[in-house]
Coordinates of C-alpha atoms in Angstrom, one line a residue:
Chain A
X1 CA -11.7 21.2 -41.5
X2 CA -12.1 24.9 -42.5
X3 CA -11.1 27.3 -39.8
X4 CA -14.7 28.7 -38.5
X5 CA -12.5 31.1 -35.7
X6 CA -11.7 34.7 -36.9
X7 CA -8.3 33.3 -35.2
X8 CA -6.8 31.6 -38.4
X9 CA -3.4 29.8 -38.4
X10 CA -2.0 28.0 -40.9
X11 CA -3.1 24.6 -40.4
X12 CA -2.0 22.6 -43.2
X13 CA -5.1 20.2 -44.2
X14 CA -3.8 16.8 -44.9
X15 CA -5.1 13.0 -44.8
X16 CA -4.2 11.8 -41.1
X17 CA -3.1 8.8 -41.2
X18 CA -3.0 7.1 -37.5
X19 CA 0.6 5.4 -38.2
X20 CA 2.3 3.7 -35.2
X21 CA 5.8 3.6 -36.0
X22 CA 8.3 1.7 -34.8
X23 CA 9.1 3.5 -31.7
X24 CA 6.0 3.0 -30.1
X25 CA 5.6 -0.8 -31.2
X26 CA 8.9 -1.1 -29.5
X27 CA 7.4 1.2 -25.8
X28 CA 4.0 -0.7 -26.2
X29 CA 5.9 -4.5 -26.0
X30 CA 8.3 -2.9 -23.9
X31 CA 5.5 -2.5 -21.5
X32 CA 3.7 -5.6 -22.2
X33 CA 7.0 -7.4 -21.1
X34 CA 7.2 -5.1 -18.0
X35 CA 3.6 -5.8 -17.1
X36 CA 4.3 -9.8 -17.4
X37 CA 8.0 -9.4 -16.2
X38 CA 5.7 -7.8 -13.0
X39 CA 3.2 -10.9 -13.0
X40 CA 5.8 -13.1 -12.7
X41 CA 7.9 -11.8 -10.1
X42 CA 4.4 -11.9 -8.1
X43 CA 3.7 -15.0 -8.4
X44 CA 7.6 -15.9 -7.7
X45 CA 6.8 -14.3 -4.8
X46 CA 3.7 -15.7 -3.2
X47 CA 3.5 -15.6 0.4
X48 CA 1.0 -13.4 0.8
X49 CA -2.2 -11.5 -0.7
X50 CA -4.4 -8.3 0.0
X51 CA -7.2 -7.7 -2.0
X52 CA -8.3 -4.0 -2.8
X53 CA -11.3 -2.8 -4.4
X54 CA -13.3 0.2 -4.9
X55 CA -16.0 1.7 -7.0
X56 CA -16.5 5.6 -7.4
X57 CA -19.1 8.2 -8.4
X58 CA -17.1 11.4 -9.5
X59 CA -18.3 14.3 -11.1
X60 CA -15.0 16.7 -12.8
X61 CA -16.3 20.3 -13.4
X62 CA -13.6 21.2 -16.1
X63 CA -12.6 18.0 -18.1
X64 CA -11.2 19.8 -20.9
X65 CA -9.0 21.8 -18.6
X66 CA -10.4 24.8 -19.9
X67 CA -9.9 28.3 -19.3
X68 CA -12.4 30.7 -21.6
X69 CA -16.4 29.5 -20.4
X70 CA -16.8 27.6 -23.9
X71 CA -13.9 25.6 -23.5
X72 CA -15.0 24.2 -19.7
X73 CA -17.1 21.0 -20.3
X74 CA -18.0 19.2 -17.1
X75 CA -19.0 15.4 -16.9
X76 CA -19.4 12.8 -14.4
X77 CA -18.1 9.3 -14.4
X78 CA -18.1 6.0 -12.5
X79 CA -15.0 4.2 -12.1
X80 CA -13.6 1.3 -10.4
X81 CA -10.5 -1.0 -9.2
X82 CA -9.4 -4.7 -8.3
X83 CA -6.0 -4.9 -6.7
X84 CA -3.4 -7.9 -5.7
X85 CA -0.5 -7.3 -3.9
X86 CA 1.8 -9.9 -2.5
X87 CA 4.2 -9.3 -0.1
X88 CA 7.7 -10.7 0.7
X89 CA 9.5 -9.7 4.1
X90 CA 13.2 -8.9 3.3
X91 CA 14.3 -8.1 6.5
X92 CA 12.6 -7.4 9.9
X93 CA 11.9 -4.2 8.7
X94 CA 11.9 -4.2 5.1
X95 CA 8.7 -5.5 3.2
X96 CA 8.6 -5.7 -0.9
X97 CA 5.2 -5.3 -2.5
X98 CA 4.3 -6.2 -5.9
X99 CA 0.9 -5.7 -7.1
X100 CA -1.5 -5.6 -9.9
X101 CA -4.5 -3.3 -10.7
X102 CA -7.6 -3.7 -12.9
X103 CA -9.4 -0.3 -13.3
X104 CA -11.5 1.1 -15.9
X105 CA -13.8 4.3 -15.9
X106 CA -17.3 5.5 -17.7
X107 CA -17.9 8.7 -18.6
X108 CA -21.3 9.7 -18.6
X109 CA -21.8 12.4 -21.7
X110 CA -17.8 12.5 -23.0
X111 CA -17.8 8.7 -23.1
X112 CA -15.1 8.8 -25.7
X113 CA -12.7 9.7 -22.3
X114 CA -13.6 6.1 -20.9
X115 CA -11.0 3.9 -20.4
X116 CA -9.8 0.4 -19.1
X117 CA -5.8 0.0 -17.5
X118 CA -3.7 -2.0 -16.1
X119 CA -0.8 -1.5 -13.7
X120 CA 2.3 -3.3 -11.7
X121 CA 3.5 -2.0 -9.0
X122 CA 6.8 -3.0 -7.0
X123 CA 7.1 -0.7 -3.8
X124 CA 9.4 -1.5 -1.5
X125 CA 9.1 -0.2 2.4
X126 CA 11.1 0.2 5.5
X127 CA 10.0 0.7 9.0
X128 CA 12.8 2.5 11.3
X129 CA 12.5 1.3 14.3
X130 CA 10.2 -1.3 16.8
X131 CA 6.6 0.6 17.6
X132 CA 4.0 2.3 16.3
X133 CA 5.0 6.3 15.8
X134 CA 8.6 4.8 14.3
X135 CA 8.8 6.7 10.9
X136 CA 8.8 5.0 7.6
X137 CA 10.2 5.5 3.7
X138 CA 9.0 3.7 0.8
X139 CA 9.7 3.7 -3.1
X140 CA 7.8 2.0 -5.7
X141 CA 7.1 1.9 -9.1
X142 CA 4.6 1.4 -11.6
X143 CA 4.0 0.7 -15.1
X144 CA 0.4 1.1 -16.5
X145 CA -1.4 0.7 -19.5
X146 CA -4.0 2.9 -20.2
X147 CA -6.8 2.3 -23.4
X148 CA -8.9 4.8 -24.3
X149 CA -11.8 4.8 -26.3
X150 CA -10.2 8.3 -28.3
X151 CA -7.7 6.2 -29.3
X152 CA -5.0 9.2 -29.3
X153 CA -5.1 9.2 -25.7
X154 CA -3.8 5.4 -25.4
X155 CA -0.5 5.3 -23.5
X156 CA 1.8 3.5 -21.0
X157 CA 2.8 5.7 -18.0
X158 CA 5.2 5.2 -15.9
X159 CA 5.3 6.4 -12.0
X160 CA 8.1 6.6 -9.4
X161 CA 7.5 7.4 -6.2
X162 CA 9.6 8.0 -2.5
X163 CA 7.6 8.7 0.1
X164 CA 8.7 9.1 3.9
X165 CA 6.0 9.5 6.6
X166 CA 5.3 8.6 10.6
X167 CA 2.4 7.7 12.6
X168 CA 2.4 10.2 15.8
X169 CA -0.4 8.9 17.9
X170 CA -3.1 6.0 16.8
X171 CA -5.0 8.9 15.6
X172 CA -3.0 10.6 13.7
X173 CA -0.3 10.2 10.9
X174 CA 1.4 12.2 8.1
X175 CA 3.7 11.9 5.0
X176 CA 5.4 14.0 2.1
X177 CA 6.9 12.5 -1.0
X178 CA 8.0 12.7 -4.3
X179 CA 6.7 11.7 -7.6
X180 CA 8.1 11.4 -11.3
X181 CA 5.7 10.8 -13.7
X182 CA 5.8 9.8 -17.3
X183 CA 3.3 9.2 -20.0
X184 CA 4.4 7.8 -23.1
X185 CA 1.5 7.9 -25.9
X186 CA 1.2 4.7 -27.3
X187 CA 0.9 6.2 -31.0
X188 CA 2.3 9.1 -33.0
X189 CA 0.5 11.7 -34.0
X190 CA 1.2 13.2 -37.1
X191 CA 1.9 17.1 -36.7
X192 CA -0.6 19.2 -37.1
X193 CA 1.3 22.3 -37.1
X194 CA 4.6 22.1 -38.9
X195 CA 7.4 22.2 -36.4
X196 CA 4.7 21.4 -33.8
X197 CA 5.1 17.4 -32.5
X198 CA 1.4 16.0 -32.7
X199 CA 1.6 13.5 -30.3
X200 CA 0.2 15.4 -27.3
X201 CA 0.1 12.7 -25.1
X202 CA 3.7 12.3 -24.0
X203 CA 3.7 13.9 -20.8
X204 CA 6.1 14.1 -18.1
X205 CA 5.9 15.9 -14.7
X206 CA 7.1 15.9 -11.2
X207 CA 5.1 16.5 -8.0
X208 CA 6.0 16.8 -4.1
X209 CA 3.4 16.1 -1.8
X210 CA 2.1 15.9 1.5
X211 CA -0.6 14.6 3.3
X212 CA -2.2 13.9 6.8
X213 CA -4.8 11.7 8.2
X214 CA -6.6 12.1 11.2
X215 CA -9.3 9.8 13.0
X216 CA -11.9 11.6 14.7
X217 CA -12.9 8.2 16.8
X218 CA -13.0 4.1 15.4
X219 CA -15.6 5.0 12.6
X220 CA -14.7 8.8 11.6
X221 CA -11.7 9.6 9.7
X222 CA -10.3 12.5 7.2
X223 CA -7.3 12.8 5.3
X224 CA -6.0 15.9 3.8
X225 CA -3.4 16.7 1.0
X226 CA -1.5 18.9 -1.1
X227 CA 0.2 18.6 -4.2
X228 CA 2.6 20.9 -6.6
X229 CA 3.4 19.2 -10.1
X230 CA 5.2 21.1 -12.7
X231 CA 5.5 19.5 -16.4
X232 CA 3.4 18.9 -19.3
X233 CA -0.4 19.6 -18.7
X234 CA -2.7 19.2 -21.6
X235 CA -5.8 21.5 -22.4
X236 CA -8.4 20.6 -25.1
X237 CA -10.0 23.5 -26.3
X238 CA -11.5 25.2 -29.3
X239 CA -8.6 27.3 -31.9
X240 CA -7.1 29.4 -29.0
X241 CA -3.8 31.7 -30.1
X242 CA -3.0 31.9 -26.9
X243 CA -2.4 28.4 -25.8
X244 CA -1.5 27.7 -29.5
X245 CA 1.9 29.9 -28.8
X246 CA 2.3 28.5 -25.2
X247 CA 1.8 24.9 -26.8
X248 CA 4.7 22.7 -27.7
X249 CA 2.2 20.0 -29.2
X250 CA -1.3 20.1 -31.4
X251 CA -3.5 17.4 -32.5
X252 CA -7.3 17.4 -33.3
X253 CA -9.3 16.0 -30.0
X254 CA -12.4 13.9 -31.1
X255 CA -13.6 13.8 -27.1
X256 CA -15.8 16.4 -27.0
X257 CA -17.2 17.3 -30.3
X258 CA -16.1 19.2 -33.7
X259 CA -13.6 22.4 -33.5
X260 CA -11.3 20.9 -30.2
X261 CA -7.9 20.6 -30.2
X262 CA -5.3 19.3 -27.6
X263 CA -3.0 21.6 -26.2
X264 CA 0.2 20.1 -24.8
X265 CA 2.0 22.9 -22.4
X266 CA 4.2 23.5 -19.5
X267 CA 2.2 24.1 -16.4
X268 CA 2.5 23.9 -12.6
X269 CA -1.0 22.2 -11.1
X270 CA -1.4 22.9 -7.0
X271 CA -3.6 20.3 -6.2
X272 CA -5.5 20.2 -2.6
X273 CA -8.0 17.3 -1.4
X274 CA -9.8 16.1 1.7
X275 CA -11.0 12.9 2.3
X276 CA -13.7 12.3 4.9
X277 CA -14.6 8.3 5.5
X278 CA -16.7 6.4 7.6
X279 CA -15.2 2.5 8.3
X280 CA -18.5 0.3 7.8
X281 CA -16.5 -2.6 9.0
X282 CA -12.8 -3.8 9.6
X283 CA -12.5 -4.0 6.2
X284 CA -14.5 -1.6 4.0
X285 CA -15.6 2.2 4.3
X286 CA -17.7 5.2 2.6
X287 CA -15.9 8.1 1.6
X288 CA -16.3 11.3 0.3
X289 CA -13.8 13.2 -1.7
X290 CA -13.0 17.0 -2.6
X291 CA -10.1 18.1 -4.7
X292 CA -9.4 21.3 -6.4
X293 CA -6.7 22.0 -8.9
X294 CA -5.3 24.8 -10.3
X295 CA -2.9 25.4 -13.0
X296 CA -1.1 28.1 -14.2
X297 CA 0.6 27.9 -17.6
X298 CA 2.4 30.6 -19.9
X299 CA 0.9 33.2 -22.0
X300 CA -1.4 33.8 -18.5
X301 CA -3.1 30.4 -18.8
X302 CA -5.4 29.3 -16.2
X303 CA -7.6 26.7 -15.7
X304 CA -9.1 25.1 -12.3
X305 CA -11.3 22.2 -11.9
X306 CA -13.4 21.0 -8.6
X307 CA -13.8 17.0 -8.5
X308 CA -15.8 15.8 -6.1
X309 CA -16.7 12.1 -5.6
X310 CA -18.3 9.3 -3.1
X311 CA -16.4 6.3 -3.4
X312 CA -16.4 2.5 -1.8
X313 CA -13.8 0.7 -1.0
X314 CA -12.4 -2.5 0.5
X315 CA -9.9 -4.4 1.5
X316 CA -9.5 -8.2 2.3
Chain B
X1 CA 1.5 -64.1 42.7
X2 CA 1.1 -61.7 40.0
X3 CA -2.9 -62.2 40.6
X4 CA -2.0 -61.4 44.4
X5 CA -0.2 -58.2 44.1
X6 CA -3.1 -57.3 42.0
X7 CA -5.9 -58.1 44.4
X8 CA -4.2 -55.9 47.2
X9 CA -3.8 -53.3 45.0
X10 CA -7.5 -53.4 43.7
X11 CA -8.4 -51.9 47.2
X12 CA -5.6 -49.8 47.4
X13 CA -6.5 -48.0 44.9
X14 CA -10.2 -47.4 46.1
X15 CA -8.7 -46.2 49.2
X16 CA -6.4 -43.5 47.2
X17 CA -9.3 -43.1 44.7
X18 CA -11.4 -42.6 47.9
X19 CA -8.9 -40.0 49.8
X20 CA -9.0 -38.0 46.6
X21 CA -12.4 -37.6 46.3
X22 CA -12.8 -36.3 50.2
X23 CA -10.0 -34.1 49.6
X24 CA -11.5 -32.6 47.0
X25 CA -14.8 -32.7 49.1
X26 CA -13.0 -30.9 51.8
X27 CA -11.3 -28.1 49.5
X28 CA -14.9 -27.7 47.7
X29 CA -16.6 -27.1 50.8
X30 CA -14.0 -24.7 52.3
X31 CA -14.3 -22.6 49.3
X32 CA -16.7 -20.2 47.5
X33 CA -18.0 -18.4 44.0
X34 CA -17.4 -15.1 42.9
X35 CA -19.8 -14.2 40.5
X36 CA -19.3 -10.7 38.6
X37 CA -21.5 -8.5 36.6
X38 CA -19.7 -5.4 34.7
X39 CA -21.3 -2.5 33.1
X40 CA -20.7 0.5 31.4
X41 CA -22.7 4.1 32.4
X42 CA -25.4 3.7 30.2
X43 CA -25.7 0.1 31.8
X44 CA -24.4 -1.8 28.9
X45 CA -22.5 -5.4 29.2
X46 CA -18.2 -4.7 29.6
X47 CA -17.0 -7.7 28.0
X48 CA -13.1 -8.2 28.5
X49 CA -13.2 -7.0 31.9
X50 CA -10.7 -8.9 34.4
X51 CA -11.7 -9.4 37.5
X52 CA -9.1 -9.8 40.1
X53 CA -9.6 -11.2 43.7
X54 CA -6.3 -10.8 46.1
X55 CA -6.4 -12.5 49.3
X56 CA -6.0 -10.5 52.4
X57 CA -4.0 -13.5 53.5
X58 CA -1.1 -14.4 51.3
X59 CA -1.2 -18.2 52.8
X60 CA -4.3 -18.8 50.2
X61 CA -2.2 -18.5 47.0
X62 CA 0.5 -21.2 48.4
X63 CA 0.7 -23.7 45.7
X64 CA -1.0 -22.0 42.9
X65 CA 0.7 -22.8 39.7
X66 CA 1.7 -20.5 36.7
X67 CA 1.1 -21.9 33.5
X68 CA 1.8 -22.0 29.8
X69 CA -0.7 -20.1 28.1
X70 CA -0.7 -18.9 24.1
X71 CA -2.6 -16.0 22.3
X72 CA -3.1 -16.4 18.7
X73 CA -2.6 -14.3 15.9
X74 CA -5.7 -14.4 13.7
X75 CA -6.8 -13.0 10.5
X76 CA -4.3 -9.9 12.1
X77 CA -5.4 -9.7 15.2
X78 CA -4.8 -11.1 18.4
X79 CA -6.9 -13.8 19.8
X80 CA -8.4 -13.1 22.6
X81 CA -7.8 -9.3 22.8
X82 CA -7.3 -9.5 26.4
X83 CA -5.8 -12.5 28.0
X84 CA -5.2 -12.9 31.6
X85 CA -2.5 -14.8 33.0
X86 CA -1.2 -15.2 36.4
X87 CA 2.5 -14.0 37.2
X88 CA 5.4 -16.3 36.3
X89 CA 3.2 -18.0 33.9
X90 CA 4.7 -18.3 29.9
X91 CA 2.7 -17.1 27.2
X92 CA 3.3 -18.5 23.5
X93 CA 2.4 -16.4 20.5
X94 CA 1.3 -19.0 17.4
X95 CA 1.1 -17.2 14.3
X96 CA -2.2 -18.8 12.5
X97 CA -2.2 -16.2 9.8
X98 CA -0.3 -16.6 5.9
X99 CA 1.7 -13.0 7.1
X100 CA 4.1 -12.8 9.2
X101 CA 3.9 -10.5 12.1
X102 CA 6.6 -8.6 15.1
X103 CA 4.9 -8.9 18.2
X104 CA 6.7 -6.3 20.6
X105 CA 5.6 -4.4 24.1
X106 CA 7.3 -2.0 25.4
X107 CA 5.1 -2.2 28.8
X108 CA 7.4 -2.3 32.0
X109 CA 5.7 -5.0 33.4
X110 CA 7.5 -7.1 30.1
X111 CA 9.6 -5.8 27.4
X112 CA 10.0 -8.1 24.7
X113 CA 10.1 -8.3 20.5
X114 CA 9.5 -11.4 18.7
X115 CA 10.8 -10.5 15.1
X116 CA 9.4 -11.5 12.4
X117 CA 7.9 -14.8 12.3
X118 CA 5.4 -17.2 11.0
X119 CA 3.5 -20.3 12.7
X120 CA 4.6 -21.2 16.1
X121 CA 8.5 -20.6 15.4
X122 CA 8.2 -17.9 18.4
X123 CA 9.6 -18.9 22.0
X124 CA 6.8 -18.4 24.5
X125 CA 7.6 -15.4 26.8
X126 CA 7.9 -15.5 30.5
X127 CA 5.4 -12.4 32.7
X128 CA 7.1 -12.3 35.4
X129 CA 5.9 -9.0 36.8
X130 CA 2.5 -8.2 37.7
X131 CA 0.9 -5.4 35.6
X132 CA -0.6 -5.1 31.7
X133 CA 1.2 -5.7 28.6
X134 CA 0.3 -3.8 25.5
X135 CA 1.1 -5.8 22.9
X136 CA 1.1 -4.1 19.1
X137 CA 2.8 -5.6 15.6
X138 CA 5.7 -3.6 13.9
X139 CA 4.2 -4.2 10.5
X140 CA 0.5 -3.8 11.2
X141 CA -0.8 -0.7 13.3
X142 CA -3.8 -1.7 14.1
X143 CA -3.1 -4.7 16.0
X144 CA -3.0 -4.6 19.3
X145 CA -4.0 -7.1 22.8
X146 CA -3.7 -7.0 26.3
X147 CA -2.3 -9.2 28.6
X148 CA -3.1 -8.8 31.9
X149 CA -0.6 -9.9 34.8
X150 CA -2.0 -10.7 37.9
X151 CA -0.5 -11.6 41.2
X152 CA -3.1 -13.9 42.4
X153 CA -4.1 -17.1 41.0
X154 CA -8.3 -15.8 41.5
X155 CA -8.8 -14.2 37.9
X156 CA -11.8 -14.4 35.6
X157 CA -12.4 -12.6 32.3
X158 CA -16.1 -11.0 31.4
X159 CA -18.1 -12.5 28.6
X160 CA -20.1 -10.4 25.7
X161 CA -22.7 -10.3 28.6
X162 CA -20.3 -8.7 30.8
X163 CA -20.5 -11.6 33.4
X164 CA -17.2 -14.0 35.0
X165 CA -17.1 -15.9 37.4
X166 CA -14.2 -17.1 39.7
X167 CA -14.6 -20.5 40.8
X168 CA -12.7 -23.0 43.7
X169 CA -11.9 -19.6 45.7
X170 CA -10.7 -20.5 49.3
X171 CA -13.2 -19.4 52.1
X172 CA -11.5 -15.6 53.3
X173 CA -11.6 -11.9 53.1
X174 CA -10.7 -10.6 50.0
X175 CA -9.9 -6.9 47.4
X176 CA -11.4 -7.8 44.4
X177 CA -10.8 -5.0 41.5
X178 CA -11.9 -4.7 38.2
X179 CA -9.7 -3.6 34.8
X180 CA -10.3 -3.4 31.6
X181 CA -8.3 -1.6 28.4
X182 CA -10.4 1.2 28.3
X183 CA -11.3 2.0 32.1
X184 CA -11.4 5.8 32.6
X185 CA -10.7 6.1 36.7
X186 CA -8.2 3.3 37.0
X187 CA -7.9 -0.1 38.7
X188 CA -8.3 1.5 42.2
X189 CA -10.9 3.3 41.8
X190 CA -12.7 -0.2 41.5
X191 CA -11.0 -1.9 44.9
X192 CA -13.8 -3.2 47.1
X193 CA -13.6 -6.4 50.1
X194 CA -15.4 -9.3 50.1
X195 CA -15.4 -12.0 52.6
X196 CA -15.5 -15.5 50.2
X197 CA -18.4 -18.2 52.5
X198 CA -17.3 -22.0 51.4
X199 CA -20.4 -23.5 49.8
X200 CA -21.6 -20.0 49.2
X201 CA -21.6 -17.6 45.8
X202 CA -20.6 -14.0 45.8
X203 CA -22.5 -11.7 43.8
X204 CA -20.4 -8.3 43.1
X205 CA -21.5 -5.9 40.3
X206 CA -19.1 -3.1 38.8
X207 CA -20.6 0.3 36.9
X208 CA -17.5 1.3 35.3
X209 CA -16.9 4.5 33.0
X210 CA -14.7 3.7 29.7
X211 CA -13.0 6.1 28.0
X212 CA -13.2 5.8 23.6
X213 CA -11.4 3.1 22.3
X214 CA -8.2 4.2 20.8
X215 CA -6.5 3.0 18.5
X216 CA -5.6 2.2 14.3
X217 CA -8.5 1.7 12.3
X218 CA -7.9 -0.7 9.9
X219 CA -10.6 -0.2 7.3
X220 CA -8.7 1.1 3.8
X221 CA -9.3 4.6 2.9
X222 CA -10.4 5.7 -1.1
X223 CA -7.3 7.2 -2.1
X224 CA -7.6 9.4 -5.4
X225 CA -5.0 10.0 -8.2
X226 CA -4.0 13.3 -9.5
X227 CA -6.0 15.6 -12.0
X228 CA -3.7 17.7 -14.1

């Protein structure tokens, strides 16, 4: 591909060959045994079951994570999730999840950012006391599998999470936590850029969090949150020298049409959301979501992003 | 001889047959109804309304009997919501769902934690105080149930249609109150007398003012991952 930008870097033009070396053969069975070593222990574990399901209408006003106005493509999608968790009591106190999650999601115009995943999840959780405002912590972890249909973007992620949090009244509860998470890209990408890795997709982050819920009466209730992750971010935009120097990884993005590249950088994303829901019964509700993002990267990066979705979901 | 014994015993036992049934006569006659109607402000049915009838005369409750009573744990919740029981009586908790549950109060008319248990493991628990018992589960909020302590043996619970009615109710004067979980002025504010008429039904009707319920909803919330 010639370069069309007055901004031109030495990209060498070569034959990419999509070669999965042994590395990430060895991460991708590593996670398949994970994922069954996870099945397994749930059904070892059988006592009991929750279902969980949902179905969402989203729309994302930046995709690409853009900054400059012809870098920020907007799209809407439809996504959705089956969940199983079973649960063993360890102590009085002490319950031990383990779960597993179906999702996928549909992009409307960018469909090449669809996808369908899989996840286990152990979380582990401990009450403090005997009543109802007596605080709680919990850990878990999960291992996913993500498949994209831009191939590039495949990857196995793994999340850990400690959380602590209380309920203070029936109405109203709160908790702040932790997260490590970690994205291993299930292929390498060859560079791009000499001395530049080109496999964007290995990410690694961590968050702190918080969030409260409040219920305005049986039916009405809105949660609120807030969210500071620093680590990798990626952007996908056209040749940009600026986010080419900030960059520690290149490849060629195929998502959103000719000329885009993804830009792997260091970042910190504030995140806030609120959640309002209505409970249609005991065991499903409507809810409405609003999150902005913003992150700030070197070289006076910037990007933000409003998501805003109505979502369904239920559980039995 | 055998045949006898038997043929003096044949009317024997019509005579005891016969003594019970004109006891039961007598007791019938000397005692009344109380039939009660709740509603709300906006004249809606109360359902889960106890009614309470205390006698001004103690004498009436002499040999009423506590019993063993249960409430059930079902699909996580507890069946009925609102039990009454009169005092000294024991109530057992059978766990009917595939969880387990910690049933706890920390009411002062009873204190008490069952831990963790499944099916009817649990030893039933003695109310031996008059007053209401909030029950709740340690591992799922929004559970929670009444049970409802009363000093006199004359109880009845409301139905959906916000009617109960106390039967067998000796022939005197009578408080009868009215609770119910959410009642906004309290049990005394409800306090009225009644004289009970053997043969004879009492109709009493309560307009009560309920407060929201409060308490965990248990429908999930769409939680939402992160976007960087």
């Amino acid at each position: 591909m010639e370069p069309a930008s007055p901004l031109h870097f030495p990209f060498a033009r070569r034959n990419v060959v999509w070669a999965r070396p042994a590395s990430t053969r060895r991460r991708s069975a590593a996670a398949s045994r994970a994922a069954a070593l996870a099945l397994v222990c749930a059904a070892a574990l059988a006592r009991a079951q929750t279902f969980d399901a949902g179905v969402e209408i989203a729309h994302d006003s930046n995709v690409t994570r853009g900054q400059l106005p012809e870098d920020v493509l907007h799209d809407s999608y439809v996504d959705a999730h089956a969940a199983w968790t079973w649960r063993r009591d360890l102590t009085d106190f002490d319950t031990l999840d383990a779960g597993v999650t179906m999702r996928g999601g549909q992009y409307a115009r960018y469909t090449r950012l669809s996808y369908a995943a899989v996840d286990g999840t152990l979380a582990w959780r401990r009450k403090l006391g005997v009543g109802l405002t007596e605080p709680w912590l919990g850990a878990s972890a999960t291992l996913s599998y993500e498949d994209y249909r831009e191939d590039v973007r495949d990857s196995s992620r793994l999340e850990l999470r400690v959380e602590a949090g209380r309920r203070f009244t029936e109405s109203l509860d709160a908790s702040i936590g932790y997260v490590f998470d970690r994205r291993y890209a299930s292929r390498e990408t060859p560079d791009l850029v000499p001395g530049i890795s080109g496999t964007v997709w290995n990410l690694q982050g961590n968050a702190v969090f918080a969030r409260m819920g409040y219920a305005w009466s049986d039916r009405w209730q809105s949660d609120i949150g807030y969210n500071v992750r620093r680590g990798d971010v990626v952007a996908t935009t056209h040749r940009n020298l600026p986010i080419f120097l900030a960059s520690d990884a290149i490849a060629e993005s195929r998502a959103f049409g000719p000329d885009f590249f993804d830009y792997r950088l260091r970042g910190t994303t504030q995140a806030a959301s609120a959640t309002l829901s209505y409970a249609i019964d005991d065991r499903s509700s409507f809810n409405v979501v609003y999150a902005y993002a913003l992150t700030r990267a070197a070289q006076g990066l910037e990007y933000r992003s409003n998501l805003v979705s109505a979502a369904w979901a239920y559980r039995y | 001889m055998g045949l006898s014994i038997l043929t003096r015993m044949i009317p024997l036992s019509r005579t005891c047959a016969g003594a019970l049934v004109l006891c039961a006569s007598v007791a019938c006659a000397q005692s009344g109804s109380l039939a009660v109607t709740v509603t709300d402000n906006e004249g809606r049915a109360v359902p889960d309304a106890v009614v309470v009838a205390v006698p001004n005369d103690a004498s009436a409750m002499a040999g009423a009997r506590p019993r063993a009573e249960h409430l059930d744990q079902i699909d996580k919740e507890f069946v009925p919501r609102v039990k009454p029981v009169f005092v000294g009586s024991t109530v057992s908790f059978p766990n009917k769902d595939s969880v387990r549950h910690h049933v706890y109060s920390f009411s002062p008319a009873k204190r008490f934690e069952l831990p963790l248990y499944a099916g009817e493991s649990a030893a039933p628990v003695l109310f031996d105080k008059p007053g209401v018992v909030v029950l709740g589960c340690n591992i799922h909020d929004w559970m929670i149930g009444y049970i409802y302590v009363s000093e006199s043996p004359f109880f009845a619970k409301t139905d959906a249609d916000g009617r109960a009615t106390i039967a067998d109710v000796p022939a005197r004067a009578y408080t009868v109150r009215v609770w119910h979980p959410q009642l906004q002025d309290g049990e005394d504010a409800t306090r009225r007398p009644v004289d009970v008429v053997a043969g004879k039904r009492a109709d009493m009707a309560w307009k009560v003012a309920l407060k929201p319920e409060v308490r965990v909803r248990r429908a999930p919330m769409a939680g939402h991952g992160s976007h960087y």
